[in-house]
Short mmCIF file of C-alpha atoms in Angstrom, two decimals:
data_model
loop_
_atom_site.label_atom_id
_atom_site.label_comp_id
_atom_site.label_asym_id
_atom_site.label_seq_id
_atom_site.Cartn_x
_atom_site.Cartn_y
_atom_site.Cartn_z
CA CYS A 1 -157.57 64.73 -76.20
CA PHE A 2 -158.03 68.80 -73.79
CA LEU A 3 -158.32 71.54 -75.95
CA SER A 4 -159.32 74.67 -75.44
CA SER A 5 -162.50 75.63 -78.46
CA GLY A 6 -160.53 77.61 -81.12
CA ILE A 7 -157.49 75.02 -80.51
CA LEU A 8 -160.34 72.17 -80.98
CA SER A 9 -161.85 74.48 -84.27
CA ARG A 10 -159.13 75.31 -85.94
CA HIS A 11 -157.64 71.35 -84.96
CA ALA A 12 -161.36 69.52 -85.97
CA PRO A 13 -159.84 67.54 -89.07
CA VAL A 14 -156.51 66.65 -87.82
CA LEU A 15 -158.15 65.66 -83.74
CA ARG A 16 -160.77 63.62 -85.83
CA ARG A 17 -158.72 61.19 -87.82
CA ALA A 18 -156.63 61.03 -84.38
CA ALA A 19 -159.41 59.12 -82.88
CA LEU A 20 -159.49 57.04 -85.50
CA SER A 21 -156.86 56.22 -85.59
CA MET A 22 -155.33 56.83 -81.91
CA ARG A 23 -150.59 58.05 -82.57
CA ILE A 24 -148.18 59.97 -82.03
CA THR A 25 -148.30 61.81 -85.31
CA PRO A 26 -146.77 65.69 -86.38
CA ASP A 27 -150.09 67.02 -86.97
CA LEU A 28 -152.04 65.35 -83.22
CA VAL A 29 -148.59 67.70 -81.15
CA ALA A 30 -148.93 70.55 -83.04
CA ALA A 31 -153.04 70.61 -82.52
CA CYS A 32 -152.18 69.64 -78.59
CA PRO A 33 -152.08 72.32 -76.15
CA GLN A 34 -148.81 74.04 -76.12
CA PHE A 35 -147.93 76.84 -73.32
CA THR A 36 -145.96 77.95 -69.70
CA ASN A 37 -146.47 76.51 -66.97
CA PRO A 38 -146.68 77.43 -63.96
CA LEU A 39 -143.28 76.67 -62.73
CA ARG A 40 -142.42 79.03 -66.44
CA GLU A 41 -141.18 75.54 -67.89
CA ARG A 42 -143.25 74.30 -71.50
CA GLU A 43 -145.39 71.62 -71.24
CA ILE A 44 -147.29 70.21 -73.68
CA LYS A 45 -150.33 68.61 -73.31
CA LEU A 46 -150.86 64.82 -75.04
CA ARG A 47 -153.21 63.69 -72.03
CA ALA A 48 -156.25 61.21 -73.60
CA CYS A 49 -156.21 60.91 -76.83
CA LYS A 50 -156.70 57.55 -76.40
CA ILE A 51 -152.87 56.94 -77.35
CA PRO A 52 -151.59 53.03 -77.19
CA ALA A 53 -148.34 53.65 -77.91
CA ILE A 54 -145.28 56.04 -77.37
CA GLU A 55 -143.82 56.91 -81.14
CA ASN A 56 -142.82 59.88 -82.95
CA LEU A 57 -142.17 61.97 -80.22
CA GLY A 58 -139.21 62.97 -82.57
CA ALA A 59 -141.63 65.97 -84.16
CA THR A 60 -141.77 68.11 -80.55
CA GLN A 61 -137.73 69.03 -81.71
CA ASP A 62 -137.61 68.62 -78.96
CA GLN A 63 -139.11 71.70 -77.54
CA PHE A 64 -140.70 71.35 -73.88
CA ASP A 65 -138.94 70.51 -70.29
CA THR A 66 -142.73 68.85 -69.75
CA ILE A 67 -144.51 65.85 -71.57
CA ASP A 68 -148.18 65.70 -70.22
CA LEU A 69 -149.19 62.13 -71.68
CA SER A 70 -151.72 61.21 -68.44
CA ASP A 71 -154.54 59.17 -69.44
CA ASN A 72 -154.48 57.27 -72.50
CA GLU A 73 -153.61 53.76 -72.89
CA ILE A 74 -150.17 52.97 -73.21
CA ARG A 75 -149.05 49.95 -72.13
CA LYS A 76 -144.87 49.98 -72.91
CA LEU A 77 -142.55 53.24 -71.02
CA GLU A 78 -140.09 52.89 -74.41
CA ASN A 79 -139.26 54.67 -78.32
CA PHE A 80 -138.33 57.84 -77.18
CA PRO A 81 -136.31 60.11 -79.22
CA LEU A 82 -133.82 61.66 -77.70
CA LEU A 83 -135.15 64.88 -75.59
CA ARG A 84 -132.19 67.09 -73.32
CA ARG A 85 -134.60 69.19 -72.39
CA ALA A 86 -137.05 67.03 -71.26
CA LYS A 87 -137.35 66.71 -67.41
CA THR A 88 -140.90 65.84 -65.87
CA ILE A 89 -143.07 62.99 -67.74
CA LEU A 90 -146.61 62.58 -66.73
CA LEU A 91 -147.52 58.45 -67.34
CA SER A 92 -150.43 58.21 -64.46
CA ASN A 93 -153.90 56.73 -65.50
CA ASN A 94 -151.94 54.49 -68.43
CA LEU A 95 -151.38 50.44 -69.25
CA ILE A 96 -147.63 50.59 -68.74
CA PHE A 97 -147.36 47.27 -67.98
CA ARG A 98 -142.77 47.15 -69.27
CA LEU A 99 -139.54 49.40 -69.06
CA SER A 100 -137.61 49.44 -72.28
CA ASP A 101 -134.34 49.26 -71.73
CA ASP A 102 -134.08 51.54 -74.42
CA ILE A 103 -134.46 54.56 -72.23
CA LYS A 104 -131.28 54.25 -71.73
CA ASP A 105 -129.75 57.26 -73.55
CA SER A 106 -133.30 58.82 -74.12
CA LEU A 107 -133.81 60.83 -71.45
CA PRO A 108 -131.01 62.72 -69.63
CA ALA A 109 -132.46 65.41 -67.40
CA VAL A 110 -136.04 64.27 -66.73
CA HIS A 111 -135.11 64.31 -62.92
CA THR A 112 -139.84 63.80 -62.49
CA LEU A 113 -141.31 61.00 -63.40
CA MET A 114 -144.93 60.08 -62.96
CA MET A 115 -146.64 56.59 -63.06
CA ALA A 116 -149.64 56.49 -61.18
CA ASN A 117 -152.97 54.31 -61.43
CA ASN A 118 -150.71 52.06 -63.84
CA SER A 119 -150.65 48.21 -64.33
CA LEU A 120 -147.08 47.22 -63.17
CA LEU A 121 -145.98 43.97 -61.44
CA ASN A 122 -143.11 42.86 -60.28
CA LEU A 123 -139.77 45.52 -58.62
CA VAL A 124 -137.85 43.23 -61.84
CA ASP A 125 -139.39 44.76 -63.70
CA LEU A 126 -138.46 48.83 -62.16
CA LYS A 127 -134.97 47.93 -63.32
CA PRO A 128 -134.78 50.33 -66.20
CA LEU A 129 -135.03 53.15 -64.35
CA ILE A 130 -131.74 53.17 -63.45
CA HIS A 131 -130.97 54.25 -67.06
CA LEU A 132 -132.36 57.48 -65.93
CA PRO A 133 -129.32 59.19 -64.15
CA ALA A 134 -131.45 62.86 -63.19
CA LEU A 135 -134.14 60.77 -61.82
CA THR A 136 -134.70 62.03 -58.55
CA ARG A 137 -138.97 61.48 -57.70
CA LEU A 138 -140.71 59.31 -59.05
CA CYS A 139 -144.44 58.63 -58.52
CA LEU A 140 -146.02 54.61 -58.42
CA LEU A 141 -148.50 54.67 -57.41
CA ASP A 142 -152.16 52.66 -56.88
CA ASN A 143 -149.26 50.18 -59.81
CA ASN A 144 -149.20 46.61 -57.88
CA VAL A 145 -145.54 46.63 -58.06
CA THR A 146 -145.63 48.88 -54.20
CA LYS A 147 -147.55 46.02 -52.65
CA GLN A 148 -145.01 44.02 -53.58
CA PRO A 149 -142.44 42.95 -50.29
CA ASN A 150 -139.58 46.21 -49.73
CA TYR A 151 -140.67 47.87 -52.70
CA ARG A 152 -139.47 51.01 -50.89
CA LEU A 153 -136.53 50.33 -49.86
CA TYR A 154 -135.68 48.07 -53.87
CA ILE A 155 -136.22 50.96 -55.46
CA ILE A 156 -134.34 53.11 -53.80
CA ASN A 157 -131.36 50.93 -53.41
CA LEU A 158 -132.14 51.15 -57.19
CA LEU A 159 -131.90 55.68 -57.11
CA PRO A 160 -129.06 56.79 -55.25
CA ASN A 161 -130.09 60.17 -55.70
CA LEU A 162 -134.14 59.92 -55.41
CA MET A 163 -134.97 62.33 -53.14
CA VAL A 164 -139.31 62.37 -52.74
CA LEU A 165 -140.61 58.82 -53.36
CA ASP A 166 -144.57 58.27 -54.13
CA PHE A 167 -144.85 61.55 -52.77
CA LYS A 168 -142.56 60.95 -49.81
CA LYS A 169 -139.20 62.21 -48.86
CA VAL A 170 -136.14 59.55 -49.20
CA LYS A 171 -134.78 59.38 -45.70
CA PRO A 172 -131.52 58.92 -44.63
CA LYS A 173 -132.31 55.63 -42.22
CA GLU A 174 -134.45 54.88 -45.54
CA ARG A 175 -131.13 54.75 -47.46
CA GLU A 176 -129.25 52.81 -44.19
CA ALA A 177 -131.99 50.90 -44.44
CA ALA A 178 -131.78 49.84 -48.03
CA ALA A 179 -128.40 48.98 -48.26
CA LYS A 180 -128.17 47.30 -45.15
CA LEU A 181 -130.68 45.38 -46.49
CA PHE A 182 -129.02 44.08 -50.02
CA ALA A 183 -125.72 44.63 -48.86
CA ASP A 184 -125.26 41.28 -50.67
CA GLY A 185 -127.19 42.27 -54.23
CA MET A 186 -130.72 42.32 -55.52
CA LEU A 187 -130.72 39.13 -57.17
CA GLN A 188 -132.29 37.19 -55.12
CA ILE A 189 -134.93 39.10 -54.69
CA GLU A 190 -135.49 39.80 -57.68
CA GLU A 191 -135.75 36.05 -58.92
CA GLU A 192 -138.90 35.84 -56.28
CA ALA A 193 -139.87 38.67 -57.68
CA ARG A 194 -139.72 36.58 -61.18
CA LYS A 195 -142.56 34.00 -59.97
CA PRO A 196 -145.35 33.93 -60.47
CA THR A 197 -148.66 35.17 -57.79
CA ALA A 198 -151.91 32.44 -57.43
CA SER A 199 -154.22 34.43 -59.46
CA GLN A 200 -151.55 34.56 -61.94
CA LEU A 201 -151.04 30.70 -62.18
CA THR A 202 -154.78 31.00 -62.27
CA ALA A 203 -154.94 33.02 -64.84
CA ILE A 204 -152.54 30.81 -67.07
CA LYS A 205 -153.77 27.86 -66.34
CA ALA A 206 -157.64 29.63 -67.61
CA ALA A 207 -155.65 30.59 -70.43
CA ILE A 208 -154.59 27.22 -71.76
CA THR A 209 -158.53 25.91 -70.37
CA ASN A 210 -159.47 28.49 -73.88
CA ALA A 211 -156.69 28.02 -75.80
CA SER A 212 -158.32 27.86 -79.70
CA THR A 213 -155.09 26.13 -80.87
CA LEU A 214 -152.66 23.60 -80.07
CA ASP A 215 -150.20 26.20 -80.54
CA GLU A 216 -150.98 28.99 -78.00
CA VAL A 217 -151.99 25.70 -75.20
CA ASN A 218 -148.38 24.65 -76.41
CA LYS A 219 -147.07 28.44 -76.02
CA LEU A 220 -148.99 28.88 -72.90
CA GLU A 221 -147.66 25.00 -70.63
CA GLN A 222 -144.75 26.30 -71.38
CA LEU A 223 -144.70 29.19 -69.97
CA LEU A 224 -146.33 27.11 -66.51
CA LYS A 225 -143.38 24.95 -66.75
CA GLN A 226 -140.84 27.87 -66.78
CA GLY A 227 -142.68 29.73 -64.25
CA GLN A 228 -142.68 32.74 -66.08
CA ASN A 229 -145.71 35.89 -65.40
CA VAL A 230 -148.83 37.22 -66.61
CA ASP A 231 -146.67 40.34 -68.24
CA ALA A 232 -144.72 36.83 -70.43
CA MET A 233 -148.82 35.81 -71.25
CA GLU A 234 -149.83 38.94 -73.10
CA GLU A 235 -147.01 38.86 -75.12
CA ALA A 236 -146.73 34.87 -75.85
#
C-alpha cells in the first residue's frame, strides 16, 4: 500500500498480515492513508494492496467522499455496503470483468467511477451501471469493451445523465445519435454482445483439450454449445 513512513512504522504488523491475507479488513482500513484531497473531499487510499475482492467497507463508517481501490487484483464490482457519502470510486488497474447488480442502492451519490485498464469485454456486462443514479463521469479506457461496435453510443444511451465518458464530454449530437440508434431498444446489440468472439471460442476449445476431468469437459462443451463467453468459462 502507499503509506507514509510514520503510518508504516505504526501499522507494520497489520500491513504484514494484510500482505499475506490480501483482504480488506478493519485493521487495513485503519492503517491506510486517510486525508483531505485537493478537492477538499475526505479520501481513503486502499491502493496497491493486492486486494482480490471488495469486502468489509462498512469499516470505513461511511466517512469518505473518495475511495481509492486502484492497482489491486479485484475481479468483480460487488459487495458494497450502503455508502451514502461516497461520490468517487477509483478502480483503475484491476482485473474487473463483471459488475454485479448488487451495487443497486449501495452507492446512491457516486458521480464518478474510474475503471480504466480492467478486463471488461462485453457491452451487456456494463448494464448494472444503470443502478448508479448519480453517475455523471465514467472512464473505461483500456478495457476491451471499448473496442465493441457502437460502444460510446451504447453507454450514452444506457446512462442518460452521463456528462463525461473516457475524459470526453458527451455532446448533444451524440445523445441524438444514441437515441436514434437505439430507438427500437438495445436487445439486438446486447444479444450480439453475448456471442463469443473467434478468440474466445478458441480459448474454450483449448480448455476442453486441457481439461483434466470428464466433468470439466462436459461443462466446457455445454458452454461451447450455448455460445457463452469466456467469463462464463472462468466461472465454470
